[in-house]
mmCIF file of N, CA and C in Angstrom:
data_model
loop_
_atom_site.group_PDB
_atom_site.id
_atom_site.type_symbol
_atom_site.label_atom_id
_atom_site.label_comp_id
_atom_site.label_asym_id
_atom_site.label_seq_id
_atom_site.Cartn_x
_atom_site.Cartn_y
_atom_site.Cartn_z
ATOM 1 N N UNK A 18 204.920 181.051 116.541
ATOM 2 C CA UNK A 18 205.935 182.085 116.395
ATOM 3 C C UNK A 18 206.125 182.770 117.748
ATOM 4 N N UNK A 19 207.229 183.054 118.653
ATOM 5 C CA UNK A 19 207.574 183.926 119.600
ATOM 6 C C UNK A 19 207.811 185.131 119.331
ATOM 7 N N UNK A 20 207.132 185.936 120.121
ATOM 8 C CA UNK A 20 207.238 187.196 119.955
ATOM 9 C C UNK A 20 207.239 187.950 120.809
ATOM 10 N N UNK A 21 208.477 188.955 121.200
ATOM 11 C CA UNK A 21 208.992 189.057 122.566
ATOM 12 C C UNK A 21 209.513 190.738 121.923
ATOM 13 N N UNK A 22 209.334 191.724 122.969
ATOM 14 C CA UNK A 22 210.030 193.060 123.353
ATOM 15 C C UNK A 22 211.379 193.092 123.693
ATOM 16 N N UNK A 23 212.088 191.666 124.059
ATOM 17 C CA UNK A 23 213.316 192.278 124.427
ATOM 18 C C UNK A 23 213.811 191.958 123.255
ATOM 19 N N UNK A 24 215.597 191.978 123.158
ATOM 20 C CA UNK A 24 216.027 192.188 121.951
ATOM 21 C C UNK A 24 217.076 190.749 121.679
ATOM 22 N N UNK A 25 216.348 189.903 122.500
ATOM 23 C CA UNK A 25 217.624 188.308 122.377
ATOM 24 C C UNK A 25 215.897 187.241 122.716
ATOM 25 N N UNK A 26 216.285 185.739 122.556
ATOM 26 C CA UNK A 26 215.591 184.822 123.211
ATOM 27 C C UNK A 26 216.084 184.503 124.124
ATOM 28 N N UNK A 27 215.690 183.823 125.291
ATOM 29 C CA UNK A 27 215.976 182.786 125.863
ATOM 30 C C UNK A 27 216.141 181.787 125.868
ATOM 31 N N UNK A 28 217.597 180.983 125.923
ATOM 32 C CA UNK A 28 217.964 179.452 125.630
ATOM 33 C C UNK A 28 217.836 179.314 123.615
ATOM 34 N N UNK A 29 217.740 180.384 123.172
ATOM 35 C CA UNK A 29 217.898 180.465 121.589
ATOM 36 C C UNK A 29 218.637 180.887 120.858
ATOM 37 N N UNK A 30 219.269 180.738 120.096
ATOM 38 C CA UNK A 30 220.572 181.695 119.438
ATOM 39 C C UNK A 30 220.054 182.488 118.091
ATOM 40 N N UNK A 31 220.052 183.849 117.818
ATOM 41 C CA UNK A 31 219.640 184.211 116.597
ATOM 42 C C UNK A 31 220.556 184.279 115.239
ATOM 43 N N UNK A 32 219.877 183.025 114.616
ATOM 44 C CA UNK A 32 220.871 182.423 113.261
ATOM 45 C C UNK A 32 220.929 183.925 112.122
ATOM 46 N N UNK A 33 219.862 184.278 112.112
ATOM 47 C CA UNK A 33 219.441 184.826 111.064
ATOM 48 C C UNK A 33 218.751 186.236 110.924
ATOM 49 N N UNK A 34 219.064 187.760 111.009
ATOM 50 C CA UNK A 34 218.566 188.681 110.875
ATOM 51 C C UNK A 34 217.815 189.026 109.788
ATOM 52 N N UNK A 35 216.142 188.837 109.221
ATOM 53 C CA UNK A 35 215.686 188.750 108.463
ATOM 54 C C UNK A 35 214.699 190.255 107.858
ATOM 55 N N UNK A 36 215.052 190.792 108.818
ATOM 56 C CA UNK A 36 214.749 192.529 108.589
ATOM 57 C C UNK A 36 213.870 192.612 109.130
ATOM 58 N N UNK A 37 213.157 194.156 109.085
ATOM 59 C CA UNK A 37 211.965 195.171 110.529
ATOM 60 C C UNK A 37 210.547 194.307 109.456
ATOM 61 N N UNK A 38 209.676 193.958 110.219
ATOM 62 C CA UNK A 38 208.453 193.527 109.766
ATOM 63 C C UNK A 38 207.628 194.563 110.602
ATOM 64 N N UNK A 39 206.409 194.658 109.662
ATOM 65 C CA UNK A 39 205.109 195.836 110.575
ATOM 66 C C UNK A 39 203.717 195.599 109.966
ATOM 67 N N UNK A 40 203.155 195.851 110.907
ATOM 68 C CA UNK A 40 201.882 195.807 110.497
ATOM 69 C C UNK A 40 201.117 197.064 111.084
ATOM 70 N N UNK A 41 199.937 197.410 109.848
ATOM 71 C CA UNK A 41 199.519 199.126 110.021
ATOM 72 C C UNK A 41 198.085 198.873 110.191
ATOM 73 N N UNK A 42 196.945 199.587 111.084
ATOM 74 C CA UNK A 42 195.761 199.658 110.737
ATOM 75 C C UNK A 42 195.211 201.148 111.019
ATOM 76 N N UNK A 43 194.743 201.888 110.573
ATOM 77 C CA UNK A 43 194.191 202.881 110.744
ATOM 78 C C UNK A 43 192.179 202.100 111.048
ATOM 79 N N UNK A 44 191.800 202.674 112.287
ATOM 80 C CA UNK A 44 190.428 202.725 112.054
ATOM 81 C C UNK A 44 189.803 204.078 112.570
ATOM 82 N N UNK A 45 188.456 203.933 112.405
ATOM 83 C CA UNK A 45 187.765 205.679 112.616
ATOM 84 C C UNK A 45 186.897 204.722 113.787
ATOM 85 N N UNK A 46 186.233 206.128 114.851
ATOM 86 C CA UNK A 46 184.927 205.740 115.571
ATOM 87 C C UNK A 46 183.405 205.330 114.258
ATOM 88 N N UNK A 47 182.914 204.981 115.193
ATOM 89 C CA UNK A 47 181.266 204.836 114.386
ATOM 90 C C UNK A 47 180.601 206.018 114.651
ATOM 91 N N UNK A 48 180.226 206.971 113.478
ATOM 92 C CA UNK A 48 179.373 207.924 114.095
ATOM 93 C C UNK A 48 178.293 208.064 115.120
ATOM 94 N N UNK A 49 177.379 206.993 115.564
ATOM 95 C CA UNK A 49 176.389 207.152 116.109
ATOM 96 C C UNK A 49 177.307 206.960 117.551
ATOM 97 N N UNK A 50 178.262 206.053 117.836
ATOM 98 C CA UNK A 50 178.802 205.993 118.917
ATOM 99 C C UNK A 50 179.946 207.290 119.111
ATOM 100 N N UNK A 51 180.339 207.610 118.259
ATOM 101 C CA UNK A 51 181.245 208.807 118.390
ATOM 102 C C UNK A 51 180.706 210.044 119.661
ATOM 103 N N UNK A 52 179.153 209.811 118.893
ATOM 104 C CA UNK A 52 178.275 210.793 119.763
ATOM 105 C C UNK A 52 177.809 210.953 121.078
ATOM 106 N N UNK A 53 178.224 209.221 121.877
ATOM 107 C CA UNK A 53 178.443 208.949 123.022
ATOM 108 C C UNK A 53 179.264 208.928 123.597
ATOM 109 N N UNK A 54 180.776 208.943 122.788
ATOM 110 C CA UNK A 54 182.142 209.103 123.260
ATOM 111 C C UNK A 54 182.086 210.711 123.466
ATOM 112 N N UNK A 55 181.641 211.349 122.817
ATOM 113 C CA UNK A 55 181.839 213.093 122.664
ATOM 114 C C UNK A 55 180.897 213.309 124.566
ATOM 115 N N UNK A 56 180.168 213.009 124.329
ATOM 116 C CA UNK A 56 179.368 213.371 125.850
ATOM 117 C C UNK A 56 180.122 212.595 126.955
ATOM 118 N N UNK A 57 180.675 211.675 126.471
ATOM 119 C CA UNK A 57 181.555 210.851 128.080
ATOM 120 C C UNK A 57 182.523 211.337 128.048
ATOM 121 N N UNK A 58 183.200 212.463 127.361
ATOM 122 C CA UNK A 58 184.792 212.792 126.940
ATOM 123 C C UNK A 58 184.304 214.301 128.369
ATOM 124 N N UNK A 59 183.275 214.690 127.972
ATOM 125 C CA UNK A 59 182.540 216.155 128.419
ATOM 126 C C UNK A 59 182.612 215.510 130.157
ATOM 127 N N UNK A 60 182.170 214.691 130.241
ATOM 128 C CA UNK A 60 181.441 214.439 131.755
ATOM 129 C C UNK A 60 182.636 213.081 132.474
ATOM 130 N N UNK A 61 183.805 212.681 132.007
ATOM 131 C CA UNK A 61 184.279 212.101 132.772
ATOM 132 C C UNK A 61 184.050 210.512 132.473
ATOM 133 N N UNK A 62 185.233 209.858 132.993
ATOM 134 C CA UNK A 62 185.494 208.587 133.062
ATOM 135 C C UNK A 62 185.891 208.056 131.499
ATOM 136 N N UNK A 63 185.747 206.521 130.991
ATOM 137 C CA UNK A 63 186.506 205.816 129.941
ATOM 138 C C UNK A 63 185.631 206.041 128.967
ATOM 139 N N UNK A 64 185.796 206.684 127.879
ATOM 140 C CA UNK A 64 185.572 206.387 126.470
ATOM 141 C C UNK A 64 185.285 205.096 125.970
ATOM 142 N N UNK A 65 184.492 204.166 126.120
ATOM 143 C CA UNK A 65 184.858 202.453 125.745
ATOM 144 C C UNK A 65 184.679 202.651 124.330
ATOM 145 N N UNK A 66 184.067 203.477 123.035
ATOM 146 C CA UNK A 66 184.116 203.049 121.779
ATOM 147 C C UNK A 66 186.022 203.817 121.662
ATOM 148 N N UNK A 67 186.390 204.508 121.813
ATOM 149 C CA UNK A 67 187.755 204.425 121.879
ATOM 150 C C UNK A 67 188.706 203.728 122.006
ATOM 151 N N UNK A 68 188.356 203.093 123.013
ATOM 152 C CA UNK A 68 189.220 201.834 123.625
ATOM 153 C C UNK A 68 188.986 201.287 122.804
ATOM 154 N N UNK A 69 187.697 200.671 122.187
ATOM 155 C CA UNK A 69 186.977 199.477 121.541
ATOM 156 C C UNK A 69 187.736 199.838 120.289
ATOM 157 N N UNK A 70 188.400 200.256 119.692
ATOM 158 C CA UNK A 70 188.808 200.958 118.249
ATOM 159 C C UNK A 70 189.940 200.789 118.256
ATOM 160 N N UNK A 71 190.318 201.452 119.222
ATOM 161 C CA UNK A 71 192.238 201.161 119.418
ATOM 162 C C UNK A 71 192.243 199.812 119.993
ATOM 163 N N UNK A 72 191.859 199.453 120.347
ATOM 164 C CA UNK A 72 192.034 197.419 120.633
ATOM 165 C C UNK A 72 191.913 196.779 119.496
ATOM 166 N N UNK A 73 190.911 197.245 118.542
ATOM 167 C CA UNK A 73 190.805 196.731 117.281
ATOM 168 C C UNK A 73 191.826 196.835 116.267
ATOM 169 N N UNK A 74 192.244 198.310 116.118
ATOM 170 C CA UNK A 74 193.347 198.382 115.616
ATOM 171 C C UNK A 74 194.462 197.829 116.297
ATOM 172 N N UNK A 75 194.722 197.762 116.983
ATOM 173 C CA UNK A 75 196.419 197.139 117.732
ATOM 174 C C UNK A 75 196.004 195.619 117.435
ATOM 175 N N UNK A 76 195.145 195.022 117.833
ATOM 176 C CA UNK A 76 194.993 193.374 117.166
ATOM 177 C C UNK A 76 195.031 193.191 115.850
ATOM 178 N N UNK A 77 194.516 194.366 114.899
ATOM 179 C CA UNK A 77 194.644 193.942 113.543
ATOM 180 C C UNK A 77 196.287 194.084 113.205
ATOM 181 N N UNK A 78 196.924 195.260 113.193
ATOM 182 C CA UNK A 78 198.528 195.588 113.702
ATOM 183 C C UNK A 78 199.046 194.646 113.676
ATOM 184 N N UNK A 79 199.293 194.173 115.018
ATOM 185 C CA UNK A 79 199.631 192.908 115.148
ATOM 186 C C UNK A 79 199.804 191.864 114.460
ATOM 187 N N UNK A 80 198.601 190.810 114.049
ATOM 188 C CA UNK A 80 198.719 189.931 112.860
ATOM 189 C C UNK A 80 198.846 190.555 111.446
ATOM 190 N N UNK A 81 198.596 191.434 111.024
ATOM 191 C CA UNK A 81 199.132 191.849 110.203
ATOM 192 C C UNK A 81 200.959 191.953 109.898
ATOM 193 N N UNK A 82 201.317 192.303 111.195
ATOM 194 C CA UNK A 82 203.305 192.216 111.566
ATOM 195 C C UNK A 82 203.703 190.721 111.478
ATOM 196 N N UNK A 83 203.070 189.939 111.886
ATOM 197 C CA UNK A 83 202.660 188.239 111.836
ATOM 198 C C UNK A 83 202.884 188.077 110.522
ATOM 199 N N UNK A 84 201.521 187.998 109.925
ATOM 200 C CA UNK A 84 201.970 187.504 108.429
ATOM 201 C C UNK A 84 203.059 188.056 107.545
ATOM 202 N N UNK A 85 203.390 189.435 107.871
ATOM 203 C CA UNK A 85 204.353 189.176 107.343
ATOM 204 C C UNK A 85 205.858 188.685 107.270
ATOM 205 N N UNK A 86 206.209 188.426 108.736
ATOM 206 C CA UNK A 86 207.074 187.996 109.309
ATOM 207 C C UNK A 86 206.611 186.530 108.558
ATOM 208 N N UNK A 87 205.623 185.493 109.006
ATOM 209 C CA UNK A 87 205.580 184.459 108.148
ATOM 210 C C UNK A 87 205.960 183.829 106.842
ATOM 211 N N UNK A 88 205.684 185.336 106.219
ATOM 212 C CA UNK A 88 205.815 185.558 104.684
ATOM 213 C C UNK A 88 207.933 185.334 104.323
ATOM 214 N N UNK A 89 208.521 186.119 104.983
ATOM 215 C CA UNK A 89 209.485 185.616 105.192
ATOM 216 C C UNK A 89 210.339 184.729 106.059
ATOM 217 N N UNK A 90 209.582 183.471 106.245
ATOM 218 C CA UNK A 90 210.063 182.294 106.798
ATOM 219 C C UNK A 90 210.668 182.219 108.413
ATOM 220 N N UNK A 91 209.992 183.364 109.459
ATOM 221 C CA UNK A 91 210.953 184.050 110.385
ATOM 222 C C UNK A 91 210.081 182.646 111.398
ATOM 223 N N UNK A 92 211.012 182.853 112.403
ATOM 224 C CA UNK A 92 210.679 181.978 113.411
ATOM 225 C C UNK A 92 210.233 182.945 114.745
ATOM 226 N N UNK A 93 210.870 183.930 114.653
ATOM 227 C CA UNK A 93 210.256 184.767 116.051
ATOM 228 C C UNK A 93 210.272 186.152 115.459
ATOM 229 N N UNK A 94 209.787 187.517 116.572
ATOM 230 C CA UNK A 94 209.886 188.781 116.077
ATOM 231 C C UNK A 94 210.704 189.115 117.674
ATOM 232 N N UNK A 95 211.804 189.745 117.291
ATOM 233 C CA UNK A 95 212.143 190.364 118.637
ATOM 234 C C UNK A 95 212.209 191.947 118.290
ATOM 235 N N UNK A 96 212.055 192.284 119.743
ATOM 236 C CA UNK A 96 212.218 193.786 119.987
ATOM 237 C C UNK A 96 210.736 194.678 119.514
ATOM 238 N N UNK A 97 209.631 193.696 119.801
ATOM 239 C CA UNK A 97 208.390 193.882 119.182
ATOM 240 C C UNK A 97 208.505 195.895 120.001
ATOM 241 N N UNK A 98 207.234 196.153 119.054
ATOM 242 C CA UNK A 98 206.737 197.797 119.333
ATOM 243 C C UNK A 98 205.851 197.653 119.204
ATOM 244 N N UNK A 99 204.894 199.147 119.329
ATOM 245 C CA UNK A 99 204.028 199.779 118.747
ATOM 246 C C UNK A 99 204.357 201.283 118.787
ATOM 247 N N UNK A 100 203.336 201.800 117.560
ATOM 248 C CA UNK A 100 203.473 202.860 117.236
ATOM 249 C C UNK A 100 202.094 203.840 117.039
ATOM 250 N N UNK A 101 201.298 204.763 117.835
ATOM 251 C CA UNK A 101 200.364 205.087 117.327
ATOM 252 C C UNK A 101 200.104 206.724 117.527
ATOM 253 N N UNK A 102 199.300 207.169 116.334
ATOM 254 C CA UNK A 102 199.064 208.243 115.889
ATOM 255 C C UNK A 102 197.677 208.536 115.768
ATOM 256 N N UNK A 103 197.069 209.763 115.722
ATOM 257 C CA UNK A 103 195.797 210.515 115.395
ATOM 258 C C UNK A 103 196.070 210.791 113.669
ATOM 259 N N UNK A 104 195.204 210.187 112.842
ATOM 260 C CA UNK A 104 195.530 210.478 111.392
ATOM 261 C C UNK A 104 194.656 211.321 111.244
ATOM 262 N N UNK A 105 193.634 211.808 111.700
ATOM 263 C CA UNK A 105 192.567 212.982 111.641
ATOM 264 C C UNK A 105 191.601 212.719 112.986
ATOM 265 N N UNK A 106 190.589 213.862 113.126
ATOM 266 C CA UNK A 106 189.889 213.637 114.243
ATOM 267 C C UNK A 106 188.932 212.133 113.960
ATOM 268 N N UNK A 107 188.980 211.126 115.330
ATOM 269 C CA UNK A 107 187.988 210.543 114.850
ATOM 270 C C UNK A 107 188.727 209.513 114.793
ATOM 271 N N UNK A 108 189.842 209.128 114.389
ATOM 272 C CA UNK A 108 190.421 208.146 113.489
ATOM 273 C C UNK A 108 192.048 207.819 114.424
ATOM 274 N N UNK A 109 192.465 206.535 114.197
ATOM 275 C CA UNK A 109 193.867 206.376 114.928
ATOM 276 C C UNK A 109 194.123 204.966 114.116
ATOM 277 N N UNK A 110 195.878 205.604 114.518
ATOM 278 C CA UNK A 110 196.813 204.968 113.322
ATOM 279 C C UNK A 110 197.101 203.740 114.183
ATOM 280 N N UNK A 111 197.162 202.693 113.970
ATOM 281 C CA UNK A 111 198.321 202.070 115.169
ATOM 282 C C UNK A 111 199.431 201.077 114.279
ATOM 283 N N UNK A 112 200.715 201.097 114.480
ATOM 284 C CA UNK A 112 201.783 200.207 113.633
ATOM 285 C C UNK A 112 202.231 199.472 114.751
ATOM 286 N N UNK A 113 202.433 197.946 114.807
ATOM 287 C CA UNK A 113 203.264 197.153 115.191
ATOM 288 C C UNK A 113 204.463 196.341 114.510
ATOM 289 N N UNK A 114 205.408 196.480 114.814
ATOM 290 C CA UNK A 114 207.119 196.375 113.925
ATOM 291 C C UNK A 114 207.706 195.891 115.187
ATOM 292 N N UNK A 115 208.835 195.116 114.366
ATOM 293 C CA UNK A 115 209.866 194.275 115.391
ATOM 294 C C UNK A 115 210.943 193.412 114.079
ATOM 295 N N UNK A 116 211.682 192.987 114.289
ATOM 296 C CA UNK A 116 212.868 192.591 113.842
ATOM 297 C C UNK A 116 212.637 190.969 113.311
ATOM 298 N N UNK A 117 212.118 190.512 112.418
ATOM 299 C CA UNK A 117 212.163 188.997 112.228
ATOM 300 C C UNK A 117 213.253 188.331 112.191
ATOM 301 N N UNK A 118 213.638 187.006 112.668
ATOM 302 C CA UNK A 118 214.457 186.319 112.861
ATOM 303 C C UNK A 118 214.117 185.372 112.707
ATOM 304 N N UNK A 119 215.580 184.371 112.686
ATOM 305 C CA UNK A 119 215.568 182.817 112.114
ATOM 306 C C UNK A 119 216.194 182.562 113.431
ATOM 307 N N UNK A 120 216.029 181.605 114.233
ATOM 308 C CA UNK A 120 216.508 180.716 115.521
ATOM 309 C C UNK A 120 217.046 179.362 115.525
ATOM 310 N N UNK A 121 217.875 179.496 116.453
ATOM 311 C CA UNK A 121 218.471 177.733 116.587
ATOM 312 C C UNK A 121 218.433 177.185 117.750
ATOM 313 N N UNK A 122 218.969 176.137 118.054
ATOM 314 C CA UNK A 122 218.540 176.180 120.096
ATOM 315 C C UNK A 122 219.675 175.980 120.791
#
């Protein structure tokens, strides 16, 4: 499946507008690591269980926007996104959505 930010293919014609597909994951930190993010937040430099969380979520996102684009027979997603939010302390939202389509060449 191609899956592209801009809003056309290249060398492809879009047959078929098959509607916004998305995929959602909310995850939380791990408490015991939370407690190491809280002291590296205090003293400087990268958070890595943060990162490590929001990478997790944006990859789950992702195939999650996948299958369902699959689910309706799409051949590519254009005009891919993301979308992310704080759903409480601790915790982050992330949505990936884009436009499924049917292609010809």
């Amino acid at each position: 499946m191609i899956i592209t930010t801009t809003e056309y293919l290249p060398n492809k014609k879009v047959e078929k507008v098959l509607g916004i597909v998305s995929g959602t994951s909310c995850q939380t930190k791990r408490t015991f690591k939370d407690i190491g993010a809280s002291l590296k937040s205090k003293m400087g430099g990268e958070a890595k269980t943060s990162t490590e969380m929001i990478d997790e979520a944006r990859k789950i996102a992702f195939q999650r926007m996948i299958e369902e684009a699959e689910k309706v027979h799409a051949d590519a997603i254009i005009g891919m996104r993301y979308v992310t939010s704080d759903t409480m302390q601790g915790a982050a939202e992330i949505i990936a959505y884009g436009t499924a389509v049917k292609t010809t060449l």
